[in-house]
Amino acid sequence: MSNRGRRAFVREVPKNPMITLTEFSCEFGTSYAYISSPELYSYTEGPEFLLNRKCFEEEFRTHVSDKKWTELDVAQHRAHAMRLLDGLEVITREKRLKVSRAILYMVQGTFAECSSEAEVQHWMRYNIFLLLDVGTFTALVELLNMEVDNSAACSSAVRKPAISLADSTDLRVLLNIMYLMVVTIQQEDPADSPEWRATRETFKTELGSPLYNNEPISVMLFGMVTKFCSGHAPHFPMKKVLMLLWKSILFTLGGFEQLQNIKVRKREELRLPPLPEDSIRVIRSMRAASPPASASDLIEQQQKRARREHKSLIKQDNLDAFNEKDPYKSDEPREDEDDNDDNDNSMEAEPFPMERDEVMPPPILHPTSERVNFPKGLPWAPKVREKDIEHFLESSRSKFIGYTLGNDTDTVVGLPRPIHESIRTLKQHKYISIAEIQIAKEDEFQKTPLSGGEEDVEMCSTELLYQGILPSLPQYMIALLKILLAAAPTSKAKTDSINILADVLPEEMPTTVLQSMKLGVDVNRHKEIIVKAISAILLLLLKHFKLNHVYQFEYMAQHLVFANCIPLILKFFNQNIISYITAKNSISVLDFPYCVVHELPELTAESLEAGDNNQFCWRNLFSCINLLRILNKLTKWKHSRTMMLVVFKSAPILKRALKVKQAMMQLYVLKLLKVQTKYLGRQWRKSNMKTMSAIYQKVRHRLNDDWAYGNDLDARPWDFQAEECALRANIERFNSRRYDNNQRNPDFLPVDNCLQSVLGQRVDLPEDFQMNYDLWLEREVFSKPISWEELLQ
């Protein structure tokens, strides 16, 4: 990989390629000082870098001498930043846009005065903390609110037959500044001063609190997404909105490492046993396996093997060395060894970099007879639920004694000694999740609303965000999935689909072949970034809501299922996934900040067609892993949703995804195959033994989980609808009890039994009743006879 390519993807490609890419990309490695945002800008926006510089220099030279920005002291920097902030409050739109561009140039690191990318990064960080200190971000939020509510711009965009980049100029400039500020401040740098660290924590708290327009900024961005999908604002630059939404959620709620720390702390507070292992570390240490072969692959491999035997130039030593490097290939050729077809870019024939050169040590040549293979332990500690122990005891008592004891898991009288040992082993590996405790507490609150007391709700950023998006959460989920559908590579253009290319298409369409190729790369890259942002948003929200309260997670997950998220993800994977992950839809020389620091080479059609030097697109691999994890979270322990995987014939789609030799992606594919194996029939299991073996090797074991056969007591298809309905009722009761103060049960409200205080209360009568009071007295009192004897009795 070239230095330029490595710089362009430095925020996504880890030093150890076997690191979990999802954690890395979501976490964006706080130890890295290099901050780059090449995906924020489309290649069509390239000319605007010089326009931003021009606007800044005009403002700068009007108030400051001929000195450069980098030559001024802190007081002068602050004074000019205050002048620019004042310029954002002028009435004239053109003037405001000019000042906004000048601020954007500052946020971009005043690159014209820098000679290297590292210098640009330094001034980006300095200028952003300076602008935040003078209050620029609050002013930007107010301007963004004003642009969102600009009905004239929305109506003009609705009437236009074709929307281009020029229709969203104001919004794009504001979103660019806000995104760069959030991403830069999010990164922790050991060289930061104590003042900057305090500023960072304050900004993080404010970003997740309802300080901006009485709601967290993430809720405002969700509102922009729904307004765009409803067709009322087709000019919104949706890629930038989604990227800012993703980074805001990531900054305020935290990434996966923070999630792990919160999980450990909550388990300690609930006095639960510690986690059996750190899942992030386990996945980092896992190795990818060779993908299972299909029938066509086996035939083609036999043909290749026959051709290979005629080649005498390859030495046997080299073949032995190749086998030595791959721990999943045996020394002797086998008939069922995997080999990909030509459409899959021959990843078996060409060494996979994450499996060969960068991870595996150089081969040690020694005779085959001396090679000893030691069995490795399973990567995951087994888990057992309380429910599993109850089922095991129920079946054992029924079999040996003929009676049951309900939920009693302690009495083992009359059971054989091997059953005693089995129960002891099960209890040794019993795992109680935080969700089980939360469900038990919620059931207690529902059963005893008066004596249960008040619930102590921690007002963390996750709780504030859930309260903000709760009223419109179904609409938010539908909007995100609509955009994901429009951006999926398997989607076909339809007249009724939403236009997500408003912030990438230029005003004038290309006239040459080179311009058309460049725009084609830009459009494909644009869609890939949208998929990446949406998948990260959904996964982060699901994980944080599940940890905060399981019913918050279930509410979001159920609306995703109702909005057809499961078939949508399966449709996304129903493509040549190897081609998607190896796509080269990027032009690294046009990425920021390389394009503003170095002299650009002349682009040709050949160079665009060849792409960059990266063998794999980490952006697309990141998206695939996120979508698989979302699918896992939606279907885990939900038999009705597992049956959806079976009905939509997901097994062959997921099996094709195993061709990607990346350990984390393979793990979540195998998890999805495991949950539906019992429904796929004996013939499928018989013909997919290599996949079954991989499931045994890589997926966590549930000690008495009969996943490989059709003997599961919970797999009763007639209960599927009842399962979803019961879950929905529990969710509604939870939301009503905790968040809906107006819908409380009147039977549980306090009653005033004092006659004097009741009669002494002032009752406001309606105006029409007061005007017709005499008529009411005549009709309801005087004209009706009263039997006083009966009344007194």
PDB file of C-alpha atoms in Angstrom, residues 511-686:
ATOM      1  CA  THR A 511     -19.362  16.475 -21.090  1.00  0.00           C
ATOM      2  CA  THR A 512     -16.230  14.319 -21.411  1.00  0.00           C
ATOM      3  CA  VAL A 513     -15.494  10.670 -20.712  1.00  0.00           C
ATOM      4  CA  LEU A 514     -13.061  11.590 -17.922  1.00  0.00           C
ATOM      5  CA  GLN A 515     -15.625  13.799 -16.176  1.00  0.00           C
ATOM      6  CA  SER A 516     -18.262  11.082 -16.475  1.00  0.00           C
ATOM      7  CA  MET A 517     -15.919   8.488 -14.954  1.00  0.00           C
ATOM      8  CA  LYS A 518     -15.017  10.821 -12.119  1.00  0.00           C
ATOM      9  CA  LEU A 519     -18.695  11.534 -11.385  1.00  0.00           C
ATOM     10  CA  GLY A 520     -19.473   7.808 -11.502  1.00  0.00           C
ATOM     11  CA  VAL A 521     -16.791   7.117  -8.898  1.00  0.00           C
ATOM     12  CA  ASP A 522     -18.104  10.005  -6.811  1.00  0.00           C
ATOM     13  CA  VAL A 523     -21.702   8.732  -6.918  1.00  0.00           C
ATOM     14  CA  ASN A 524     -20.732   5.177  -5.933  1.00  0.00           C
ATOM     15  CA  ARG A 525     -18.503   6.494  -3.145  1.00  0.00           C
ATOM     16  CA  HIS A 526     -21.337   8.755  -1.981  1.00  0.00           C
ATOM     17  CA  LYS A 527     -23.688   5.777  -1.637  1.00  0.00           C
ATOM     18  CA  GLU A 528     -21.079   3.698   0.186  1.00  0.00           C
ATOM     19  CA  ILE A 529     -20.531   6.466   2.758  1.00  0.00           C
ATOM     20  CA  ILE A 530     -24.291   6.764   3.360  1.00  0.00           C
ATOM     21  CA  VAL A 531     -24.538   3.006   3.985  1.00  0.00           C
ATOM     22  CA  LYS A 532     -21.574   3.237   6.342  1.00  0.00           C
ATOM     23  CA  ALA A 533     -23.105   6.094   8.358  1.00  0.00           C
ATOM     24  CA  ILE A 534     -26.585   4.533   8.660  1.00  0.00           C
ATOM     25  CA  SER A 535     -25.228   1.129   9.682  1.00  0.00           C
ATOM     26  CA  ALA A 536     -23.052   2.751  12.362  1.00  0.00           C
ATOM     27  CA  ILE A 537     -25.962   4.881  13.669  1.00  0.00           C
ATOM     28  CA  LEU A 538     -28.302   1.899  14.002  1.00  0.00           C
ATOM     29  CA  LEU A 539     -25.710  -0.343  15.643  1.00  0.00           C
ATOM     30  CA  LEU A 540     -24.596   2.296  18.157  1.00  0.00           C
ATOM     31  CA  LEU A 541     -28.182   3.118  19.135  1.00  0.00           C
ATOM     32  CA  LEU A 542     -29.127  -0.549  19.541  1.00  0.00           C
ATOM     33  CA  LYS A 543     -26.121  -1.289  21.750  1.00  0.00           C
ATOM     34  CA  HIS A 544     -26.501   1.808  23.931  1.00  0.00           C
ATOM     35  CA  PHE A 545     -30.256   1.414  24.361  1.00  0.00           C
ATOM     36  CA  LYS A 546     -29.865  -2.254  25.298  1.00  0.00           C
ATOM     37  CA  LEU A 547     -27.390  -1.366  28.013  1.00  0.00           C
ATOM     38  CA  ASN A 548     -29.461   1.577  29.294  1.00  0.00           C
ATOM     39  CA  HIS A 549     -32.717  -0.421  29.436  1.00  0.00           C
ATOM     40  CA  VAL A 550     -33.604  -3.515  27.463  1.00  0.00           C
ATOM     41  CA  TYR A 551     -37.126  -2.277  26.646  1.00  0.00           C
ATOM     42  CA  GLN A 552     -35.653   0.810  24.965  1.00  0.00           C
ATOM     43  CA  PHE A 553     -33.656  -1.551  22.759  1.00  0.00           C
ATOM     44  CA  GLU A 554     -36.699  -3.752  22.113  1.00  0.00           C
ATOM     45  CA  TYR A 555     -38.796  -0.726  21.124  1.00  0.00           C
ATOM     46  CA  MET A 556     -36.283   0.373  18.522  1.00  0.00           C
ATOM     47  CA  ALA A 557     -35.632  -3.190  17.329  1.00  0.00           C
ATOM     48  CA  GLN A 558     -39.329  -3.952  16.923  1.00  0.00           C
ATOM     49  CA  HIS A 559     -39.902  -0.873  14.789  1.00  0.00           C
ATOM     50  CA  LEU A 560     -36.923  -1.827  12.639  1.00  0.00           C
ATOM     51  CA  VAL A 561     -38.475  -5.253  12.133  1.00  0.00           C
ATOM     52  CA  PHE A 562     -41.880  -3.723  11.340  1.00  0.00           C
ATOM     53  CA  ALA A 563     -40.149  -1.501   8.753  1.00  0.00           C
ATOM     54  CA  ASN A 564     -38.738  -4.611   6.976  1.00  0.00           C
ATOM     55  CA  CYS A 565     -35.155  -4.147   8.130  1.00  0.00           C
ATOM     56  CA  ILE A 566     -34.462  -7.916   8.010  1.00  0.00           C
ATOM     57  CA  PRO A 567     -35.305  -8.432   4.311  1.00  0.00           C
ATOM     58  CA  LEU A 568     -33.573  -5.145   3.480  1.00  0.00           C
ATOM     59  CA  ILE A 569     -30.273  -6.315   4.980  1.00  0.00           C
ATOM     60  CA  LEU A 570     -30.607  -9.676   3.264  1.00  0.00           C
ATOM     61  CA  LYS A 571     -31.225  -7.876  -0.017  1.00  0.00           C
ATOM     62  CA  PHE A 572     -28.072  -5.871   0.598  1.00  0.00           C
ATOM     63  CA  PHE A 573     -26.032  -9.068   0.969  1.00  0.00           C
ATOM     64  CA  ASN A 574     -27.652 -10.708  -2.049  1.00  0.00           C
ATOM     65  CA  GLN A 575     -24.859  -9.493  -4.302  1.00  0.00           C
ATOM     66  CA  ASN A 576     -21.286 -10.388  -5.141  1.00  0.00           C
ATOM     67  CA  ILE A 577     -20.030  -9.429  -1.719  1.00  0.00           C
ATOM     68  CA  ILE A 578     -16.368  -9.903  -2.665  1.00  0.00           C
ATOM     69  CA  SER A 579     -16.749  -7.360  -5.461  1.00  0.00           C
ATOM     70  CA  TYR A 580     -18.412  -4.938  -3.059  1.00  0.00           C
ATOM     71  CA  ILE A 581     -15.640  -5.217  -0.480  1.00  0.00           C
ATOM     72  CA  THR A 582     -12.895  -4.909  -3.100  1.00  0.00           C
ATOM     73  CA  ALA A 583     -14.575  -1.978  -4.893  1.00  0.00           C
ATOM     74  CA  LYS A 584     -12.267   0.928  -5.667  1.00  0.00           C
ATOM     75  CA  ASN A 585     -14.616   3.880  -5.632  1.00  0.00           C
ATOM     76  CA  SER A 586     -12.105   6.438  -4.410  1.00  0.00           C
ATOM     77  CA  ILE A 587      -9.531   8.780  -5.898  1.00  0.00           C
ATOM     78  CA  SER A 588      -6.967   9.216  -3.138  1.00  0.00           C
ATOM     79  CA  VAL A 589      -5.229  12.200  -4.739  1.00  0.00           C
ATOM     80  CA  LEU A 590      -8.494  14.158  -4.475  1.00  0.00           C
ATOM     81  CA  ASP A 591      -9.006  13.361  -0.774  1.00  0.00           C
ATOM     82  CA  PHE A 592      -8.631  16.145   1.776  1.00  0.00           C
ATOM     83  CA  PRO A 593      -6.069  17.273   2.926  1.00  0.00           C
ATOM     84  CA  TYR A 594      -3.808  15.711   0.286  1.00  0.00           C
ATOM     85  CA  CYS A 595      -5.490  17.638  -2.543  1.00  0.00           C
ATOM     86  CA  VAL A 596      -4.839  21.067  -0.929  1.00  0.00           C
ATOM     87  CA  VAL A 597      -1.247  20.461   0.177  1.00  0.00           C
ATOM     88  CA  HIS A 598       0.326  18.649  -2.759  1.00  0.00           C
ATOM     89  CA  GLU A 599       0.393  19.436  -6.425  1.00  0.00           C
ATOM     90  CA  LEU A 600      -2.175  17.204  -8.062  1.00  0.00           C
ATOM     91  CA  PRO A 601      -1.143  14.897 -10.902  1.00  0.00           C
ATOM     92  CA  GLU A 602      -3.130  14.902 -14.100  1.00  0.00           C
ATOM     93  CA  LEU A 603      -6.038  12.483 -13.911  1.00  0.00           C
ATOM     94  CA  THR A 604      -6.598  10.152 -16.845  1.00  0.00           C
ATOM     95  CA  ALA A 605      -9.289   7.636 -17.667  1.00  0.00           C
ATOM     96  CA  GLU A 606      -6.747   4.833 -17.169  1.00  0.00           C
ATOM     97  CA  SER A 607      -5.778   5.999 -13.669  1.00  0.00           C
ATOM     98  CA  LEU A 608      -9.432   6.349 -12.629  1.00  0.00           C
ATOM     99  CA  GLU A 609     -10.221   2.886 -13.931  1.00  0.00           C
ATOM    100  CA  ALA A 610      -7.235   1.372 -12.126  1.00  0.00           C
ATOM    101  CA  GLY A 611      -8.247   2.975  -8.811  1.00  0.00           C
ATOM    102  CA  ASP A 612      -5.963   3.341  -5.815  1.00  0.00           C
ATOM    103  CA  ASN A 613      -3.473   0.876  -4.383  1.00  0.00           C
ATOM    104  CA  ASN A 614      -5.761  -0.442  -1.643  1.00  0.00           C
ATOM    105  CA  GLN A 615      -6.702  -4.051  -2.213  1.00  0.00           C
ATOM    106  CA  PHE A 616      -9.819  -3.742  -0.057  1.00  0.00           C
ATOM    107  CA  CYS A 617     -12.302  -0.998   0.757  1.00  0.00           C
ATOM    108  CA  TRP A 618     -12.385  -0.849   4.550  1.00  0.00           C
ATOM    109  CA  ARG A 619     -15.438   1.392   4.364  1.00  0.00           C
ATOM    110  CA  ASN A 620     -17.515  -1.356   2.744  1.00  0.00           C
ATOM    111  CA  LEU A 621     -16.161  -4.078   5.015  1.00  0.00           C
ATOM    112  CA  PHE A 622     -17.094  -1.877   7.983  1.00  0.00           C
ATOM    113  CA  SER A 623     -20.654  -1.481   6.623  1.00  0.00           C
ATOM    114  CA  CYS A 624     -21.063  -5.225   6.045  1.00  0.00           C
ATOM    115  CA  ILE A 625     -19.959  -6.100   9.575  1.00  0.00           C
ATOM    116  CA  ASN A 626     -22.280  -3.474  11.066  1.00  0.00           C
ATOM    117  CA  LEU A 627     -25.288  -4.738   9.093  1.00  0.00           C
ATOM    118  CA  LEU A 628     -24.571  -8.323  10.140  1.00  0.00           C
ATOM    119  CA  ARG A 629     -24.375  -7.246  13.774  1.00  0.00           C
ATOM    120  CA  ILE A 630     -27.691  -5.374  13.451  1.00  0.00           C
ATOM    121  CA  LEU A 631     -29.282  -8.500  11.968  1.00  0.00           C
ATOM    122  CA  ASN A 632     -27.910 -10.541  14.865  1.00  0.00           C
ATOM    123  CA  LYS A 633     -29.317  -8.138  17.437  1.00  0.00           C
ATOM    124  CA  LEU A 634     -32.760  -8.163  15.810  1.00  0.00           C
ATOM    125  CA  THR A 635     -33.010 -11.954  15.680  1.00  0.00           C
ATOM    126  CA  LYS A 636     -31.243 -13.087  18.871  1.00  0.00           C
ATOM    127  CA  TRP A 637     -33.615 -15.160  21.074  1.00  0.00           C
ATOM    128  CA  LYS A 638     -36.557 -14.178  18.826  1.00  0.00           C
ATOM    129  CA  HIS A 639     -37.927 -17.287  17.140  1.00  0.00           C
ATOM    130  CA  SER A 640     -40.423 -15.379  15.007  1.00  0.00           C
ATOM    131  CA  ARG A 641     -37.649 -13.250  13.520  1.00  0.00           C
ATOM    132  CA  THR A 642     -35.418 -16.296  13.085  1.00  0.00           C
ATOM    133  CA  MET A 643     -38.185 -17.819  10.998  1.00  0.00           C
ATOM    134  CA  MET A 644     -38.083 -14.678   8.836  1.00  0.00           C
ATOM    135  CA  LEU A 645     -34.465 -15.530   8.039  1.00  0.00           C
ATOM    136  CA  VAL A 646     -35.610 -19.002   6.971  1.00  0.00           C
ATOM    137  CA  VAL A 647     -38.589 -17.748   4.964  1.00  0.00           C
ATOM    138  CA  PHE A 648     -36.453 -15.223   3.070  1.00  0.00           C
ATOM    139  CA  LYS A 649     -33.922 -18.004   2.243  1.00  0.00           C
ATOM    140  CA  SER A 650     -31.028 -16.267   3.953  1.00  0.00           C
ATOM    141  CA  ALA A 651     -28.830 -19.374   4.308  1.00  0.00           C
ATOM    142  CA  PRO A 652     -27.317 -19.337   0.784  1.00  0.00           C
ATOM    143  CA  ILE A 653     -26.912 -15.547   0.945  1.00  0.00           C
ATOM    144  CA  LEU A 654     -25.067 -15.732   4.252  1.00  0.00           C
ATOM    145  CA  LYS A 655     -23.002 -18.693   3.134  1.00  0.00           C
ATOM    146  CA  ARG A 656     -21.706 -16.664   0.189  1.00  0.00           C
ATOM    147  CA  ALA A 657     -20.657 -13.949   2.647  1.00  0.00           C
ATOM    148  CA  LEU A 658     -18.321 -16.484   4.298  1.00  0.00           C
ATOM    149  CA  LYS A 659     -16.041 -16.135   1.283  1.00  0.00           C
ATOM    150  CA  VAL A 660     -14.729 -12.916   2.827  1.00  0.00           C
ATOM    151  CA  LYS A 661     -11.766 -14.069   4.893  1.00  0.00           C
ATOM    152  CA  GLN A 662     -12.169 -11.640   7.770  1.00  0.00           C
ATOM    153  CA  ALA A 663     -12.654 -13.158  11.210  1.00  0.00           C
ATOM    154  CA  MET A 664     -15.176 -10.714  12.613  1.00  0.00           C
ATOM    155  CA  MET A 665     -17.434 -10.811   9.574  1.00  0.00           C
ATOM    156  CA  GLN A 666     -17.308 -14.607   9.489  1.00  0.00           C
ATOM    157  CA  LEU A 667     -18.222 -14.777  13.191  1.00  0.00           C
ATOM    158  CA  TYR A 668     -21.490 -12.863  12.766  1.00  0.00           C
ATOM    159  CA  VAL A 669     -22.390 -14.754   9.597  1.00  0.00           C
ATOM    160  CA  LEU A 670     -21.907 -18.034  11.464  1.00  0.00           C
ATOM    161  CA  LYS A 671     -24.060 -16.750  14.345  1.00  0.00           C
ATOM    162  CA  LEU A 672     -26.901 -16.041  11.910  1.00  0.00           C
ATOM    163  CA  LEU A 673     -26.538 -19.483  10.346  1.00  0.00           C
ATOM    164  CA  LYS A 674     -26.491 -21.155  13.765  1.00  0.00           C
ATOM    165  CA  VAL A 675     -29.840 -19.776  14.921  1.00  0.00           C
ATOM    166  CA  GLN A 676     -31.651 -21.121  11.862  1.00  0.00           C
ATOM    167  CA  THR A 677     -29.828 -24.441  11.417  1.00  0.00           C
ATOM    168  CA  LYS A 678     -32.563 -26.430  13.183  1.00  0.00           C
ATOM    169  CA  TYR A 679     -35.085 -25.229  10.597  1.00  0.00           C
ATOM    170  CA  LEU A 680     -33.013 -25.947   7.480  1.00  0.00           C
ATOM    171  CA  GLY A 681     -33.401 -29.723   7.520  1.00  0.00           C
ATOM    172  CA  ARG A 682     -31.100 -32.706   7.729  1.00  0.00           C
ATOM    173  CA  GLN A 683     -30.054 -32.559   4.082  1.00  0.00           C
ATOM    174  CA  TRP A 684     -28.752 -28.987   4.434  1.00  0.00           C
ATOM    175  CA  ARG A 685     -26.759 -29.924   7.528  1.00  0.00           C
ATOM    176  CA  LYS A 686     -25.400 -33.010   5.804  1.00  0.00           C
TER     177      LYS A 686
END
